[in-house]
Amino acid sequence: MSESMTATNLPDLASNLMMAAVGLRELVLQAEVVTSPLELGPVCYKVEESAQLLETFADQISKADRVIREGQPVARTLHDGMPWGDAAEPGAVLTLHQLLALAGSRHRSEDSIPYLDGVRSAAQAEPYVSSRVWRSSSTREQRERLVAAYRQACSTCRAVPGRPCVTKSGRVMTEVHQPRLRAAE
Ligand SMILES: [Zn+2]
């Protein structure tokens, strides 16, 4: 793990997801009325769906944060009877959906435990790094570089911070000009 890896607290993550959803809803409004005769209805539906998905995640992450902070009882075993956390081999941290399901399930009180008590070893190793960081095809460092590059202006195509690079013919690029990447280092 690199020293520069910053950890995000769950309330901040939830509120950032909500902000991103607001941005997506703004894009739907833009795509609904365009200057050329092009039907963007299907695009609007998809972007709208993405906004709803982000809102759902924000809501679920807020709920999970309360379960964790308030030490609400969480069932000691998954629905298939398998243990989780320090009781599992190897230690298994719950996913968002597992945590909400186990916190919401009706169970006898002796079969439940505050979440952080069940994942002591992972909680001590804070911050927690998603398994995605190890599995993803692009490294965390590569993705951090890309985000940092977008925060800079591009000296090649004159894209301002936050805007994508464009080709000489004005087409939006899905990649970033190399000097912009280097400027972010
Ligand atoms: Zn550029």
GROMACS .gro file of C-alpha atoms and ligand atoms in nm:
model
  186
    1MET     CA    1   0.000   0.000   0.000
    2SER     CA    2   0.140   0.339  -0.093
    3GLU     CA    3   0.180   0.603   0.177
    4SER     CA    4  -0.016   0.852  -0.030
    5MET     CA    5  -0.330   0.635  -0.024
    6THR     CA    6  -0.593   0.846   0.148
    7ALA     CA    7  -0.885   0.690   0.331
    8THR     CA    8  -1.236   0.834   0.291
    9ASN     CA    9  -1.483   0.828   0.578
   10LEU     CA   10  -1.823   0.676   0.500
   11PRO     CA   11  -2.037   0.991   0.554
   12ASP     CA   12  -1.812   1.185   0.313
   13LEU     CA   13  -1.830   0.905   0.058
   14ALA     CA   14  -2.211   0.898   0.083
   15SER     CA   15  -2.238   1.273   0.038
   16ASN     CA   16  -1.994   1.271  -0.257
   17LEU     CA   17  -2.203   0.999  -0.423
   18MET     CA   18  -2.513   1.218  -0.377
   19MET     CA   19  -2.328   1.513  -0.535
   20ALA     CA   20  -2.230   1.297  -0.831
   21ALA     CA   21  -2.595   1.189  -0.868
   22VAL     CA   22  -2.702   1.554  -0.878
   23GLY     CA   23  -2.442   1.610  -1.153
   24LEU     CA   24  -2.583   1.317  -1.352
   25ARG     CA   25  -2.939   1.451  -1.319
   26GLU     CA   26  -2.813   1.783  -1.453
   27LEU     CA   27  -2.672   1.594  -1.754
   28VAL     CA   28  -3.013   1.434  -1.816
   29LEU     CA   29  -3.167   1.782  -1.834
   30GLN     CA   30  -2.896   1.884  -2.082
   31ALA     CA   31  -2.945   1.576  -2.301
   32GLU     CA   32  -3.324   1.626  -2.309
   33VAL     CA   33  -3.296   1.950  -2.508
   34VAL     CA   34  -3.015   1.965  -2.766
   35THR     CA   35  -2.938   2.191  -3.059
   36SER     CA   36  -2.936   1.911  -3.320
   37PRO     CA   37  -3.222   1.676  -3.414
   38LEU     CA   38  -3.097   1.371  -3.226
   39GLU     CA   39  -3.308   1.149  -2.998
   40LEU     CA   40  -3.117   1.104  -2.675
   41GLY     CA   41  -3.405   0.949  -2.477
   42PRO     CA   42  -3.230   0.612  -2.435
   43VAL     CA   43  -2.916   0.790  -2.313
   44CYS     CA   44  -3.125   0.993  -2.067
   45TYR     CA   45  -3.281   0.676  -1.923
   46LYS     CA   46  -2.940   0.517  -1.873
   47VAL     CA   47  -2.788   0.825  -1.711
   48GLU     CA   48  -3.098   0.859  -1.492
   49GLU     CA   49  -3.057   0.494  -1.387
   50SER     CA   50  -2.694   0.566  -1.297
   51ALA     CA   51  -2.805   0.861  -1.083
   52GLN     CA   52  -3.057   0.640  -0.901
   53LEU     CA   53  -2.789   0.376  -0.848
   54LEU     CA   54  -2.554   0.633  -0.692
   55GLU     CA   55  -2.835   0.758  -0.466
   56THR     CA   56  -2.910   0.402  -0.357
   57PHE     CA   57  -2.542   0.342  -0.275
   58ALA     CA   58  -2.525   0.671  -0.082
   59ASP     CA   59  -2.830   0.570   0.123
   60GLN     CA   60  -2.696   0.220   0.190
   61ILE     CA   61  -2.350   0.348   0.286
   62SER     CA   62  -2.510   0.594   0.532
   63LYS     CA   63  -2.709   0.308   0.686
   64ALA     CA   64  -2.399   0.089   0.709
   65ASP     CA   65  -2.212   0.376   0.875
   66ARG     CA   66  -2.480   0.394   1.145
   67VAL     CA   67  -2.472   0.016   1.196
   68ILE     CA   68  -2.095   0.035   1.246
   69ARG     CA   69  -2.075   0.352   1.457
   70GLU     CA   70  -2.370   0.267   1.682
   71GLY     CA   71  -2.251  -0.089   1.731
   72GLN     CA   72  -2.586  -0.227   1.617
   73PRO     CA   73  -2.616  -0.607   1.645
   74VAL     CA   74  -2.510  -0.798   1.335
   75ALA     CA   75  -2.584  -1.170   1.289
   76ARG     CA   76  -2.272  -1.379   1.350
   77THR     CA   77  -2.317  -1.596   1.042
   78LEU     CA   78  -2.404  -1.539   0.677
   79HIS     CA   79  -2.732  -1.675   0.543
   80ASP     CA   80  -2.556  -1.995   0.434
   81GLY     CA   81  -2.439  -2.044   0.795
   82MET     CA   82  -2.077  -1.950   0.721
   83PRO     CA   83  -1.895  -1.727   0.972
   84TRP     CA   84  -1.745  -1.391   0.871
   85GLY     CA   85  -1.479  -1.158   1.007
   86ASP     CA   86  -1.219  -1.294   1.249
   87ALA     CA   87  -1.428  -1.611   1.291
   88ALA     CA   88  -1.380  -1.697   0.921
   89GLU     CA   89  -1.073  -1.855   0.766
   90PRO     CA   90  -0.924  -1.645   0.611
   91GLY     CA   91  -1.072  -1.340   0.787
   92ALA     CA   92  -1.352  -1.203   0.570
   93VAL     CA   93  -1.469  -0.842   0.589
   94LEU     CA   94  -1.839  -0.808   0.500
   95THR     CA   95  -1.954  -0.635   0.184
   96LEU     CA   96  -2.198  -0.344   0.208
   97HIS     CA   97  -2.491  -0.567   0.116
   98GLN     CA   98  -2.390  -0.847   0.352
   99LEU     CA   99  -2.359  -0.601   0.642
  100LEU     CA  100  -2.702  -0.446   0.581
  101ALA     CA  101  -2.863  -0.789   0.538
  102LEU     CA  102  -2.712  -0.927   0.859
  103ALA     CA  103  -2.789  -0.609   1.056
  104GLY     CA  104  -3.147  -0.614   0.936
  105SER     CA  105  -3.214  -0.986   0.986
  106ARG     CA  106  -3.420  -1.099   1.284
  107HIS     CA  107  -3.213  -1.322   1.504
  108ARG     CA  108  -3.163  -1.419   1.867
  109SER     CA  109  -2.952  -1.162   2.048
  110GLU     CA  110  -2.685  -1.418   2.152
  111ASP     CA  111  -2.625  -1.484   1.780
  112SER     CA  112  -2.533  -1.124   1.705
  113ILE     CA  113  -2.233  -0.903   1.765
  114PRO     CA  114  -2.139  -0.536   1.702
  115TYR     CA  115  -1.970  -0.535   1.360
  116LEU     CA  116  -1.635  -0.393   1.472
  117ASP     CA  117  -1.606  -0.666   1.739
  118GLY     CA  118  -1.638  -0.924   1.462
  119VAL     CA  119  -1.365  -0.772   1.244
  120ARG     CA  120  -1.115  -0.664   1.513
  121SER     CA  121  -0.804  -0.762   1.315
  122ALA     CA  122  -0.920  -0.574   1.002
  123ALA     CA  123  -1.032  -0.273   1.211
  124GLN     CA  124  -0.687  -0.253   1.373
  125ALA     CA  125  -0.520  -0.252   1.030
  126GLU     CA  126  -0.709   0.068   0.936
  127PRO     CA  127  -0.751   0.204   0.672
  128TYR     CA  128  -0.931  -0.080   0.500
  129VAL     CA  129  -0.826  -0.129   0.136
  130SER     CA  130  -1.082  -0.288  -0.099
  131SER     CA  131  -0.984  -0.619  -0.262
  132ARG     CA  132  -1.058  -0.434  -0.589
  133VAL     CA  133  -0.731  -0.246  -0.547
  134TRP     CA  134  -0.543  -0.576  -0.583
  135ARG     CA  135  -0.768  -0.722  -0.853
  136SER     CA  136  -0.825  -0.421  -1.076
  137SER     CA  137  -0.648  -0.425  -1.414
  138SER     CA  138  -0.528  -0.066  -1.369
  139THR     CA  139  -0.336   0.005  -1.050
  140ARG     CA  140  -0.460   0.247  -0.788
  141GLU     CA  141  -0.161   0.469  -0.872
  142GLN     CA  142  -0.260   0.479  -1.241
  143ARG     CA  143  -0.617   0.576  -1.153
  144GLU     CA  144  -0.498   0.840  -0.904
  145ARG     CA  145  -0.271   0.986  -1.177
  146LEU     CA  146  -0.564   1.007  -1.420
  147VAL     CA  147  -0.785   1.187  -1.166
  148ALA     CA  148  -0.498   1.425  -1.081
  149ALA     CA  149  -0.442   1.494  -1.453
  150TYR     CA  150  -0.808   1.592  -1.501
  151ARG     CA  151  -0.766   1.848  -1.222
  152GLN     CA  152  -0.497   2.021  -1.434
  153ALA     CA  153  -0.537   2.222  -1.752
  154CYS     CA  154  -0.395   2.051  -2.064
  155SER     CA  155  -0.109   2.232  -2.236
  156THR     CA  156  -0.164   2.031  -2.555
  157CYS     CA  157  -0.533   2.086  -2.632
  158ARG     CA  158  -0.598   2.371  -2.384
  159ALA     CA  159  -0.865   2.171  -2.199
  160VAL     CA  160  -0.942   2.351  -1.872
  161PRO     CA  161  -0.937   2.165  -1.538
  162GLY     CA  162  -1.220   1.915  -1.512
  163ARG     CA  163  -1.279   1.898  -1.889
  164PRO     CA  164  -1.169   1.609  -2.111
  165CYS     CA  165  -0.892   1.638  -2.366
  166VAL     CA  166  -0.999   1.692  -2.729
  167THR     CA  167  -0.835   1.591  -3.057
  168LYS     CA  168  -0.721   1.844  -3.319
  169SER     CA  169  -1.053   1.790  -3.497
  170GLY     CA  170  -1.242   1.867  -3.175
  171ARG     CA  171  -1.348   1.513  -3.084
  172VAL     CA  172  -1.367   1.439  -2.710
  173MET     CA  173  -1.095   1.195  -2.610
  174THR     CA  174  -1.142   0.914  -2.358
  175GLU     CA  175  -0.769   0.933  -2.287
  176VAL     CA  176  -0.551   1.217  -2.161
  177HIS     CA  177  -0.263   1.390  -2.342
  178GLN     CA  178   0.073   1.273  -2.205
  179PRO     CA  179   0.195   1.625  -2.102
  180ARG     CA  180  -0.120   1.666  -1.891
  181LEU     CA  181  -0.049   1.335  -1.719
  182ARG     CA  182   0.312   1.436  -1.656
  183ALA     CA  183   0.208   1.781  -1.528
  184ALA     CA  184   0.003   1.610  -1.256
  185GLU     CA  185   0.304   1.421  -1.119
  186ZN      ZN  186  -0.528   1.753  -2.381
   0.00000   0.00000   0.00000
